[in-house]
PDB file of N, CA and C in Angstrom:
ATOM      1  N   UNK A   1      30.737 -30.406  15.597  1.00  0.00           N
ATOM      2  CA  UNK A   1      29.965 -29.629  14.657  1.00  0.00           C
ATOM      3  C   UNK A   1      29.560 -28.306  15.323  1.00  0.00           C
ATOM      4  N   UNK A   2      29.685 -27.187  14.574  1.00  0.00           N
ATOM      5  CA  UNK A   2      29.369 -25.861  15.105  1.00  0.00           C
ATOM      6  C   UNK A   2      27.886 -25.557  14.930  1.00  0.00           C
ATOM      7  N   UNK A   3      27.315 -24.974  15.954  1.00  0.00           N
ATOM      8  CA  UNK A   3      25.901 -24.607  15.927  1.00  0.00           C
ATOM      9  C   UNK A   3      25.682 -23.474  14.928  1.00  0.00           C
ATOM     10  N   UNK A   4      24.600 -23.529  14.103  1.00  0.00           N
ATOM     11  CA  UNK A   4      24.320 -22.443  13.142  1.00  0.00           C
ATOM     12  C   UNK A   4      23.904 -21.161  13.872  1.00  0.00           C
ATOM     13  N   UNK A   5      24.164 -20.030  13.241  1.00  0.00           N
ATOM     14  CA  UNK A   5      23.773 -18.743  13.818  1.00  0.00           C
ATOM     15  C   UNK A   5      22.251 -18.612  13.793  1.00  0.00           C
ATOM     16  N   UNK A   6      21.710 -18.002  14.837  1.00  0.00           N
ATOM     17  CA  UNK A   6      20.267 -17.766  14.905  1.00  0.00           C
ATOM     18  C   UNK A   6      19.870 -16.485  14.177  1.00  0.00           C
ATOM     19  N   UNK A   7      20.796 -15.550  14.073  1.00  0.00           N
ATOM     20  CA  UNK A   7      20.511 -14.296  13.386  1.00  0.00           C
ATOM     21  C   UNK A   7      21.661 -13.967  12.444  1.00  0.00           C
ATOM     22  N   UNK A   8      21.303 -13.225  11.415  1.00  0.00           N
ATOM     23  CA  UNK A   8      22.301 -12.807  10.451  1.00  0.00           C
ATOM     24  C   UNK A   8      22.060 -11.346  10.109  1.00  0.00           C
ATOM     25  N   UNK A   9      23.102 -10.535  10.078  1.00  0.00           N
ATOM     26  CA  UNK A   9      22.965  -9.142   9.673  1.00  0.00           C
ATOM     27  C   UNK A   9      22.643  -9.082   8.191  1.00  0.00           C
ATOM     28  N   UNK A  10      21.552  -8.421   7.882  1.00  0.00           N
ATOM     29  CA  UNK A  10      21.201  -8.299   6.469  1.00  0.00           C
ATOM     30  C   UNK A  10      21.214  -6.846   6.024  1.00  0.00           C
ATOM     31  N   UNK A  11      21.281  -5.924   6.964  1.00  0.00           N
ATOM     32  CA  UNK A  11      21.297  -4.511   6.631  1.00  0.00           C
ATOM     33  C   UNK A  11      22.478  -3.888   7.349  1.00  0.00           C
ATOM     34  N   UNK A  12      23.465  -3.509   6.619  1.00  0.00           N
ATOM     35  CA  UNK A  12      24.689  -2.979   7.216  1.00  0.00           C
ATOM     36  C   UNK A  12      24.574  -1.486   7.565  1.00  0.00           C
ATOM     37  N   UNK A  13      23.514  -0.840   7.102  1.00  0.00           N
ATOM     38  CA  UNK A  13      23.341   0.582   7.361  1.00  0.00           C
ATOM     39  C   UNK A  13      22.478   0.788   8.598  1.00  0.00           C
ATOM     40  N   UNK A  14      22.672   1.920   9.244  1.00  0.00           N
ATOM     41  CA  UNK A  14      21.794   2.278  10.358  1.00  0.00           C
ATOM     42  C   UNK A  14      20.429   2.663   9.802  1.00  0.00           C
ATOM     43  N   UNK A  15      19.403   2.475  10.605  1.00  0.00           N
ATOM     44  CA  UNK A  15      18.029   2.789  10.182  1.00  0.00           C
ATOM     45  C   UNK A  15      17.684   4.221  10.592  1.00  0.00           C
ATOM     46  N   UNK A  16      16.790   4.818   9.843  1.00  0.00           N
ATOM     47  CA  UNK A  16      16.260   6.133  10.204  1.00  0.00           C
ATOM     48  C   UNK A  16      14.764   6.001  10.414  1.00  0.00           C
ATOM     49  N   UNK A  17      14.218   6.877  11.256  1.00  0.00           N
ATOM     50  CA  UNK A  17      12.786   6.866  11.529  1.00  0.00           C
ATOM     51  C   UNK A  17      12.356   8.244  11.999  1.00  0.00           C
ATOM     52  N   UNK A  18      11.058   8.550  11.814  1.00  0.00           N
ATOM     53  CA  UNK A  18      10.503   9.782  12.340  1.00  0.00           C
ATOM     54  C   UNK A  18      10.216   9.582  13.822  1.00  0.00           C
ATOM     55  N   UNK A  19      10.568  10.565  14.622  1.00  0.00           N
ATOM     56  CA  UNK A  19      10.244  10.516  16.039  1.00  0.00           C
ATOM     57  C   UNK A  19       9.457  11.759  16.395  1.00  0.00           C
ATOM     58  N   UNK A  20       8.265  11.557  16.954  1.00  0.00           N
ATOM     59  CA  UNK A  20       7.408  12.674  17.333  1.00  0.00           C
ATOM     60  C   UNK A  20       7.731  13.185  18.719  1.00  0.00           C
ATOM     61  N   UNK A  21       7.695  14.499  18.873  1.00  0.00           N
ATOM     62  CA  UNK A  21       7.921  15.118  20.179  1.00  0.00           C
ATOM     63  C   UNK A  21       6.627  15.168  20.977  1.00  0.00           C
ATOM     64  N   UNK A  22       6.649  15.890  22.058  1.00  0.00           N
ATOM     65  CA  UNK A  22       5.485  16.035  22.927  1.00  0.00           C
ATOM     66  C   UNK A  22       4.418  16.893  22.243  1.00  0.00           C
ATOM     67  N   UNK A  23       3.161  16.524  22.455  1.00  0.00           N
ATOM     68  CA  UNK A  23       2.045  17.318  21.924  1.00  0.00           C
ATOM     69  C   UNK A  23       1.931  18.619  22.710  1.00  0.00           C
ATOM     70  N   UNK A  24       1.618  19.703  22.014  1.00  0.00           N
ATOM     71  CA  UNK A  24       1.406  20.994  22.673  1.00  0.00           C
ATOM     72  C   UNK A  24       0.058  20.975  23.392  1.00  0.00           C
ATOM     73  N   UNK A  25      -0.183  22.006  24.176  1.00  0.00           N
ATOM     74  CA  UNK A  25      -1.484  22.183  24.824  1.00  0.00           C
ATOM     75  C   UNK A  25      -2.482  22.567  23.742  1.00  0.00           C
ATOM     76  N   UNK A  26      -3.707  22.101  23.888  1.00  0.00           N
ATOM     77  CA  UNK A  26      -4.760  22.428  22.918  1.00  0.00           C
ATOM     78  C   UNK A  26      -4.981  23.936  22.897  1.00  0.00           C
ATOM     79  N   UNK A  27      -5.086  24.508  21.705  1.00  0.00           N
ATOM     80  CA  UNK A  27      -5.239  25.960  21.603  1.00  0.00           C
ATOM     81  C   UNK A  27      -6.679  26.431  21.834  1.00  0.00           C
ATOM     82  N   UNK A  28      -7.612  25.507  22.005  1.00  0.00           N
ATOM     83  CA  UNK A  28      -8.994  25.863  22.349  1.00  0.00           C
ATOM     84  C   UNK A  28      -9.594  24.684  23.090  1.00  0.00           C
ATOM     85  N   UNK A  29      -9.747  24.805  24.396  1.00  0.00           N
ATOM     86  CA  UNK A  29     -10.221  23.683  25.204  1.00  0.00           C
ATOM     87  C   UNK A  29     -11.704  23.385  25.010  1.00  0.00           C
ATOM     88  N   UNK A  30     -12.468  24.330  24.491  1.00  0.00           N
ATOM     89  CA  UNK A  30     -13.912  24.114  24.383  1.00  0.00           C
ATOM     90  C   UNK A  30     -14.314  23.349  23.129  1.00  0.00           C
ATOM     91  N   UNK A  31     -13.862  23.771  22.000  1.00  0.00           N
ATOM     92  CA  UNK A  31     -14.258  23.101  20.762  1.00  0.00           C
ATOM     93  C   UNK A  31     -13.402  23.599  19.610  1.00  0.00           C
ATOM     94  N   UNK A  32     -13.265  22.748  18.614  1.00  0.00           N
ATOM     95  CA  UNK A  32     -12.553  23.106  17.383  1.00  0.00           C
ATOM     96  C   UNK A  32     -11.138  23.610  17.611  1.00  0.00           C
ATOM     97  N   UNK A  33     -10.441  23.001  18.539  1.00  0.00           N
ATOM     98  CA  UNK A  33      -9.054  23.382  18.784  1.00  0.00           C
ATOM     99  C   UNK A  33      -8.095  22.434  18.082  1.00  0.00           C
ATOM    100  N   UNK A  34      -6.828  22.778  18.127  1.00  0.00           N
ATOM    101  CA  UNK A  34      -5.782  21.944  17.544  1.00  0.00           C
ATOM    102  C   UNK A  34      -4.593  21.904  18.486  1.00  0.00           C
ATOM    103  N   UNK A  35      -3.843  20.819  18.400  1.00  0.00           N
ATOM    104  CA  UNK A  35      -2.574  20.741  19.105  1.00  0.00           C
ATOM    105  C   UNK A  35      -1.525  20.236  18.129  1.00  0.00           C
ATOM    106  N   UNK A  36      -0.272  20.569  18.407  1.00  0.00           N
ATOM    107  CA  UNK A  36       0.808  20.314  17.465  1.00  0.00           C
ATOM    108  C   UNK A  36       1.968  19.617  18.170  1.00  0.00           C
ATOM    109  N   UNK A  37       2.829  18.988  17.372  1.00  0.00           N
ATOM    110  CA  UNK A  37       4.056  18.395  17.901  1.00  0.00           C
ATOM    111  C   UNK A  37       5.138  18.457  16.833  1.00  0.00           C
ATOM    112  N   UNK A  38       6.377  18.550  17.261  1.00  0.00           N
ATOM    113  CA  UNK A  38       7.475  18.553  16.289  1.00  0.00           C
ATOM    114  C   UNK A  38       7.831  17.122  15.883  1.00  0.00           C
ATOM    115  N   UNK A  39       8.409  16.976  14.707  1.00  0.00           N
ATOM    116  CA  UNK A  39       8.942  15.697  14.233  1.00  0.00           C
ATOM    117  C   UNK A  39      10.415  15.856  13.956  1.00  0.00           C
ATOM    118  N   UNK A  40      11.163  14.811  14.265  1.00  0.00           N
ATOM    119  CA  UNK A  40      12.604  14.820  14.028  1.00  0.00           C
ATOM    120  C   UNK A  40      12.972  13.504  13.357  1.00  0.00           C
ATOM    121  N   UNK A  41      13.819  13.580  12.346  1.00  0.00           N
ATOM    122  CA  UNK A  41      14.347  12.372  11.707  1.00  0.00           C
ATOM    123  C   UNK A  41      15.503  11.876  12.566  1.00  0.00           C
ATOM    124  N   UNK A  42      15.392  10.636  13.031  1.00  0.00           N
ATOM    125  CA  UNK A  42      16.403  10.066  13.924  1.00  0.00           C
ATOM    126  C   UNK A  42      17.082   8.875  13.272  1.00  0.00           C
ATOM    127  N   UNK A  43      18.377   8.771  13.492  1.00  0.00           N
ATOM    128  CA  UNK A  43      19.135   7.591  13.070  1.00  0.00           C
ATOM    129  C   UNK A  43      19.197   6.639  14.263  1.00  0.00           C
ATOM    130  N   UNK A  44      18.788   5.412  14.040  1.00  0.00           N
ATOM    131  CA  UNK A  44      18.818   4.401  15.089  1.00  0.00           C
ATOM    132  C   UNK A  44      19.981   3.472  14.788  1.00  0.00           C
ATOM    133  N   UNK A  45      21.058   3.560  15.547  1.00  0.00           N
ATOM    134  CA  UNK A  45      22.235   2.733  15.268  1.00  0.00           C
ATOM    135  C   UNK A  45      21.914   1.243  15.423  1.00  0.00           C
ATOM    136  N   UNK A  46      22.570   0.441  14.632  1.00  0.00           N
ATOM    137  CA  UNK A  46      22.317  -0.999  14.669  1.00  0.00           C
ATOM    138  C   UNK A  46      23.115  -1.700  15.752  1.00  0.00           C
ATOM    139  N   UNK A  47      24.127  -1.072  16.276  1.00  0.00           N
ATOM    140  CA  UNK A  47      24.934  -1.691  17.325  1.00  0.00           C
ATOM    141  C   UNK A  47      24.472  -1.288  18.713  1.00  0.00           C
ATOM    142  N   UNK A  48      24.751  -2.117  19.670  1.00  0.00           N
ATOM    143  CA  UNK A  48      24.389  -1.798  21.049  1.00  0.00           C
ATOM    144  C   UNK A  48      25.341  -0.761  21.615  1.00  0.00           C
ATOM    145  N   UNK A  49      24.796   0.055  22.532  1.00  0.00           N
ATOM    146  CA  UNK A  49      25.631   1.031  23.194  1.00  0.00           C
ATOM    147  C   UNK A  49      25.777   2.346  22.442  1.00  0.00           C
ATOM    148  N   UNK A  50      25.158   2.471  21.301  1.00  0.00           N
ATOM    149  CA  UNK A  50      25.239   3.705  20.532  1.00  0.00           C
ATOM    150  C   UNK A  50      23.950   4.501  20.730  1.00  0.00           C
ATOM    151  N   UNK A  51      24.070   5.801  20.799  1.00  0.00           N
ATOM    152  CA  UNK A  51      22.907   6.670  20.984  1.00  0.00           C
ATOM    153  C   UNK A  51      22.322   7.077  19.643  1.00  0.00           C
ATOM    154  N   UNK A  52      20.995   7.223  19.576  1.00  0.00           N
ATOM    155  CA  UNK A  52      20.373   7.731  18.342  1.00  0.00           C
ATOM    156  C   UNK A  52      20.872   9.145  18.046  1.00  0.00           C
ATOM    157  N   UNK A  53      20.908   9.489  16.763  1.00  0.00           N
ATOM    158  CA  UNK A  53      21.357  10.816  16.346  1.00  0.00           C
ATOM    159  C   UNK A  53      20.309  11.467  15.465  1.00  0.00           C
ATOM    160  N   UNK A  54      20.195  12.787  15.575  1.00  0.00           N
ATOM    161  CA  UNK A  54      19.293  13.555  14.715  1.00  0.00           C
ATOM    162  C   UNK A  54      19.899  13.624  13.324  1.00  0.00           C
ATOM    163  N   UNK A  55      19.073  13.381  12.308  1.00  0.00           N
ATOM    164  CA  UNK A  55      19.519  13.436  10.915  1.00  0.00           C
ATOM    165  C   UNK A  55      18.699  14.494  10.175  1.00  0.00           C
ATOM    166  N   UNK A  56      19.079  14.762   8.957  1.00  0.00           N
ATOM    167  CA  UNK A  56      18.342  15.697   8.120  1.00  0.00           C
ATOM    168  C   UNK A  56      16.977  15.105   7.763  1.00  0.00           C
ATOM    169  N   UNK A  57      15.943  15.950   7.716  1.00  0.00           N
ATOM    170  CA  UNK A  57      14.602  15.479   7.344  1.00  0.00           C
ATOM    171  C   UNK A  57      14.595  14.775   5.995  1.00  0.00           C
ATOM    172  N   UNK A  58      15.469  15.198   5.099  1.00  0.00           N
ATOM    173  CA  UNK A  58      15.503  14.593   3.762  1.00  0.00           C
ATOM    174  C   UNK A  58      15.855  13.106   3.816  1.00  0.00           C
ATOM    175  N   UNK A  59      16.521  12.674   4.888  1.00  0.00           N
ATOM    176  CA  UNK A  59      16.877  11.263   5.017  1.00  0.00           C
ATOM    177  C   UNK A  59      15.688  10.397   5.447  1.00  0.00           C
ATOM    178  N   UNK A  60      14.622  11.025   5.920  1.00  0.00           N
ATOM    179  CA  UNK A  60      13.426  10.280   6.333  1.00  0.00           C
ATOM    180  C   UNK A  60      12.259  10.489   5.367  1.00  0.00           C
ATOM    181  N   UNK A  61      12.442  11.303   4.348  1.00  0.00           N
ATOM    182  CA  UNK A  61      11.332  11.640   3.455  1.00  0.00           C
ATOM    183  C   UNK A  61      10.732  10.431   2.738  1.00  0.00           C
ATOM    184  N   UNK A  62      11.462   9.332   2.643  1.00  0.00           N
ATOM    185  CA  UNK A  62      10.927   8.141   1.985  1.00  0.00           C
ATOM    186  C   UNK A  62       9.962   7.372   2.894  1.00  0.00           C
ATOM    187  N   UNK A  63       9.891   7.760   4.170  1.00  0.00           N
ATOM    188  CA  UNK A  63       9.029   7.090   5.147  1.00  0.00           C
ATOM    189  C   UNK A  63       7.708   7.842   5.303  1.00  0.00           C
ATOM    190  N   UNK A  64       6.637   7.134   5.661  1.00  0.00           N
ATOM    191  CA  UNK A  64       5.382   7.843   5.951  1.00  0.00           C
ATOM    192  C   UNK A  64       5.595   8.780   7.141  1.00  0.00           C
ATOM    193  N   UNK A  65       5.092   9.987   7.022  1.00  0.00           N
ATOM    194  CA  UNK A  65       5.305  10.986   8.065  1.00  0.00           C
ATOM    195  C   UNK A  65       4.144  10.947   9.065  1.00  0.00           C
ATOM    196  N   UNK A  66       4.434  10.799  10.347  1.00  0.00           N
ATOM    197  CA  UNK A  66       3.368  10.825  11.358  1.00  0.00           C
ATOM    198  C   UNK A  66       2.697  12.191  11.423  1.00  0.00           C
ATOM    199  N   UNK A  67       1.519  12.238  12.025  1.00  0.00           N
ATOM    200  CA  UNK A  67       0.777  13.498  12.150  1.00  0.00           C
ATOM    201  C   UNK A  67       1.531  14.483  13.045  1.00  0.00           C
ATOM    202  N   UNK A  68       1.458  15.740  12.657  1.00  0.00           N
ATOM    203  CA  UNK A  68       2.040  16.798  13.478  1.00  0.00           C
ATOM    204  C   UNK A  68       0.951  17.705  14.047  1.00  0.00           C
ATOM    205  N   UNK A  69      -0.299  17.471  13.637  1.00  0.00           N
ATOM    206  CA  UNK A  69      -1.426  18.276  14.098  1.00  0.00           C
ATOM    207  C   UNK A  69      -2.614  17.354  14.279  1.00  0.00           C
ATOM    208  N   UNK A  70      -3.403  17.591  15.327  1.00  0.00           N
ATOM    209  CA  UNK A  70      -4.635  16.841  15.511  1.00  0.00           C
ATOM    210  C   UNK A  70      -5.659  17.728  16.202  1.00  0.00           C
ATOM    211  N   UNK A  71      -6.918  17.404  15.992  1.00  0.00           N
ATOM    212  CA  UNK A  71      -7.981  18.203  16.607  1.00  0.00           C
ATOM    213  C   UNK A  71      -8.104  17.854  18.086  1.00  0.00           C
ATOM    214  N   UNK A  72      -8.586  18.799  18.851  1.00  0.00           N
ATOM    215  CA  UNK A  72      -8.766  18.605  20.292  1.00  0.00           C
ATOM    216  C   UNK A  72      -9.777  19.628  20.775  1.00  0.00           C
ATOM    217  N   UNK A  73     -10.078  19.590  22.057  1.00  0.00           N
ATOM    218  CA  UNK A  73     -10.932  20.615  22.646  1.00  0.00           C
ATOM    219  C   UNK A  73     -12.400  20.269  22.677  1.00  0.00           C
ATOM    220  N   UNK A  74     -12.739  19.029  22.927  1.00  0.00           N
ATOM    221  CA  UNK A  74     -14.155  18.668  23.019  1.00  0.00           C
ATOM    222  C   UNK A  74     -14.584  18.520  24.476  1.00  0.00           C
ATOM    223  N   UNK A  75     -13.856  19.148  25.381  1.00  0.00           N
ATOM    224  CA  UNK A  75     -14.158  19.070  26.802  1.00  0.00           C
ATOM    225  C   UNK A  75     -15.173  20.158  27.159  1.00  0.00           C
ATOM    226  N   UNK A  76     -16.434  19.941  26.795  1.00  0.00           N
ATOM    227  CA  UNK A  76     -17.469  20.958  26.978  1.00  0.00           C
ATOM    228  C   UNK A  76     -17.762  21.243  28.451  1.00  0.00           C
ATOM    229  N   UNK A  77     -17.422  20.319  29.317  1.00  0.00           N
ATOM    230  CA  UNK A  77     -17.673  20.506  30.744  1.00  0.00           C
ATOM    231  C   UNK A  77     -16.920  21.710  31.297  1.00  0.00           C
ATOM    232  N   UNK A  78     -15.753  22.005  30.733  1.00  0.00           N
ATOM    233  CA  UNK A  78     -14.939  23.105  31.234  1.00  0.00           C
ATOM    234  C   UNK A  78     -15.069  24.383  30.403  1.00  0.00           C
ATOM    235  N   UNK A  79     -16.027  24.428  29.502  1.00  0.00           N
ATOM    236  CA  UNK A  79     -16.217  25.621  28.673  1.00  0.00           C
ATOM    237  C   UNK A  79     -16.942  26.703  29.455  1.00  0.00           C
ATOM    238  N   UNK A  80     -16.569  27.951  29.258  1.00  0.00           N
ATOM    239  CA  UNK A  80     -17.337  29.023  29.886  1.00  0.00           C
ATOM    240  C   UNK A  80     -18.708  29.121  29.226  1.00  0.00           C
ATOM    241  N   UNK A  81     -19.680  29.522  29.997  1.00  0.00           N
ATOM    242  CA  UNK A  81     -21.041  29.665  29.444  1.00  0.00           C
ATOM    243  C   UNK A  81     -21.044  30.883  28.538  1.00  0.00           C
ATOM    244  N   UNK A  82     -21.489  30.701  27.324  1.00  0.00           N
ATOM    245  CA  UNK A  82     -21.455  31.794  26.353  1.00  0.00           C
ATOM    246  C   UNK A  82     -22.857  32.238  25.960  1.00  0.00           C
ATOM    247  N   UNK A  83     -23.853  31.870  26.744  1.00  0.00           N
ATOM    248  CA  UNK A  83     -25.218  32.284  26.440  1.00  0.00           C
ATOM    249  C   UNK A  83     -25.863  32.786  27.732  1.00  0.00           C
ATOM    250  N   UNK A  84     -26.904  33.628  27.577  1.00  0.00           N
ATOM    251  CA  UNK A  84     -27.652  34.126  28.721  1.00  0.00           C
ATOM    252  C   UNK A  84     -28.995  34.633  28.226  1.00  0.00           C
ATOM    253  N   UNK A  85     -29.937  34.753  29.133  1.00  0.00           N
ATOM    254  CA  UNK A  85     -31.235  35.296  28.783  1.00  0.00           C
ATOM    255  C   UNK A  85     -31.119  36.805  28.627  1.00  0.00           C
ATOM    256  N   UNK A  86     -31.870  37.327  27.672  1.00  0.00           N
ATOM    257  CA  UNK A  86     -31.913  38.771  27.469  1.00  0.00           C
ATOM    258  C   UNK A  86     -33.374  39.179  27.472  1.00  0.00           C
ATOM    259  N   UNK A  87     -33.722  40.099  28.326  1.00  0.00           N
ATOM    260  CA  UNK A  87     -35.114  40.553  28.378  1.00  0.00           C
ATOM    261  C   UNK A  87     -35.203  41.967  27.819  1.00  0.00           C
ATOM    262  N   UNK A  88     -36.403  42.291  27.332  1.00  0.00           N
ATOM    263  CA  UNK A  88     -36.662  43.621  26.800  1.00  0.00           C
ATOM    264  C   UNK A  88     -38.015  44.088  27.335  1.00  0.00           C
ATOM    265  N   UNK A  89     -38.325  45.317  27.085  1.00  0.00           N
ATOM    266  CA  UNK A  89     -39.616  45.851  27.527  1.00  0.00           C
ATOM    267  C   UNK A  89     -40.748  45.168  26.772  1.00  0.00           C
ATOM    268  N   UNK A  90     -41.882  45.043  27.464  1.00  0.00           N
ATOM    269  CA  UNK A  90     -43.061  44.482  26.806  1.00  0.00           C
ATOM    270  C   UNK A  90     -43.527  45.449  25.740  1.00  0.00           C
ATOM    271  N   UNK A  91     -44.125  44.901  24.691  1.00  0.00           N
ATOM    272  CA  UNK A  91     -44.704  45.770  23.680  1.00  0.00           C
ATOM    273  C   UNK A  91     -46.058  45.203  23.281  1.00  0.00           C
ATOM    274  N   UNK A  92     -46.873  46.058  22.776  1.00  0.00           N
ATOM    275  CA  UNK A  92     -48.219  45.673  22.400  1.00  0.00           C
ATOM    276  C   UNK A  92     -48.167  44.934  21.067  1.00  0.00           C
ATOM    277  N   UNK A  93     -48.945  43.844  20.978  1.00  0.00           N
ATOM    278  CA  UNK A  93     -49.038  43.099  19.727  1.00  0.00           C
ATOM    279  C   UNK A  93     -50.484  43.049  19.302  1.00  0.00           C
ATOM    280  N   UNK A  94     -50.715  42.706  18.045  1.00  0.00           N
ATOM    281  CA  UNK A  94     -52.095  42.638  17.559  1.00  0.00           C
ATOM    282  C   UNK A  94     -52.792  41.435  18.177  1.00  0.00           C
ATOM    283  N   UNK A  95     -54.093  41.457  18.180  1.00  0.00           N
ATOM    284  CA  UNK A  95     -54.878  40.390  18.774  1.00  0.00           C
ATOM    285  C   UNK A  95     -55.023  39.201  17.816  1.00  0.00           C
ATOM    286  N   UNK A  96     -54.548  39.343  16.611  1.00  0.00           N
ATOM    287  CA  UNK A  96     -54.672  38.244  15.657  1.00  0.00           C
ATOM    288  C   UNK A  96     -53.709  37.124  16.017  1.00  0.00           C
ATOM    289  N   UNK A  97     -54.239  35.919  15.962  1.00  0.00           N
ATOM    290  CA  UNK A  97     -53.421  34.764  16.257  1.00  0.00           C
ATOM    291  C   UNK A  97     -53.495  33.826  15.058  1.00  0.00           C
ATOM    292  N   UNK A  98     -52.374  33.379  14.599  1.00  0.00           N
ATOM    293  CA  UNK A  98     -52.331  32.471  13.463  1.00  0.00           C
ATOM    294  C   UNK A  98     -52.036  31.064  13.976  1.00  0.00           C
ATOM    295  N   UNK A  99     -52.813  30.108  13.481  1.00  0.00           N
ATOM    296  CA  UNK A  99     -52.589  28.714  13.857  1.00  0.00           C
ATOM    297  C   UNK A  99     -52.123  27.976  12.635  1.00  0.00           C
ATOM    298  N   UNK A 100     -51.023  27.317  12.765  1.00  0.00           N
ATOM    299  CA  UNK A 100     -50.472  26.552  11.657  1.00  0.00           C
ATOM    300  C   UNK A 100     -50.810  25.075  11.859  1.00  0.00           C
ATOM    301  N   UNK A 101     -51.205  24.432  10.826  1.00  0.00           N
ATOM    302  CA  UNK A 101     -51.479  23.005  10.918  1.00  0.00           C
ATOM    303  C   UNK A 101     -50.776  22.287   9.763  1.00  0.00           C
ATOM    304  N   UNK A 102     -50.519  21.042   9.992  1.00  0.00           N
ATOM    305  CA  UNK A 102     -49.830  20.247   8.960  1.00  0.00           C
ATOM    306  C   UNK A 102     -50.804  19.665   7.983  1.00  0.00           C
TER     307      UNK A 102
END
């Protein structure tokens, strides 16, 4: 008696998928920056020994598209100081003092 197969091919076509590239450097390291990455539609061959191939984006449009942009730049430790004390000449003020109470 022959042993049954453990797997069966059910999809004769190669699969396609979105593949994200490397993220760019954040365009603002201090705050409210963004970084970007390219996306490529790739064909993943079903047979062993075959290399993935780049396909037209239209062939992957039926799939959810991964993010190509994300926020970055919350590294406040490395931000340049953007504030400083500013002094001016003394000036005379009236002697009236107002006290505010709740």
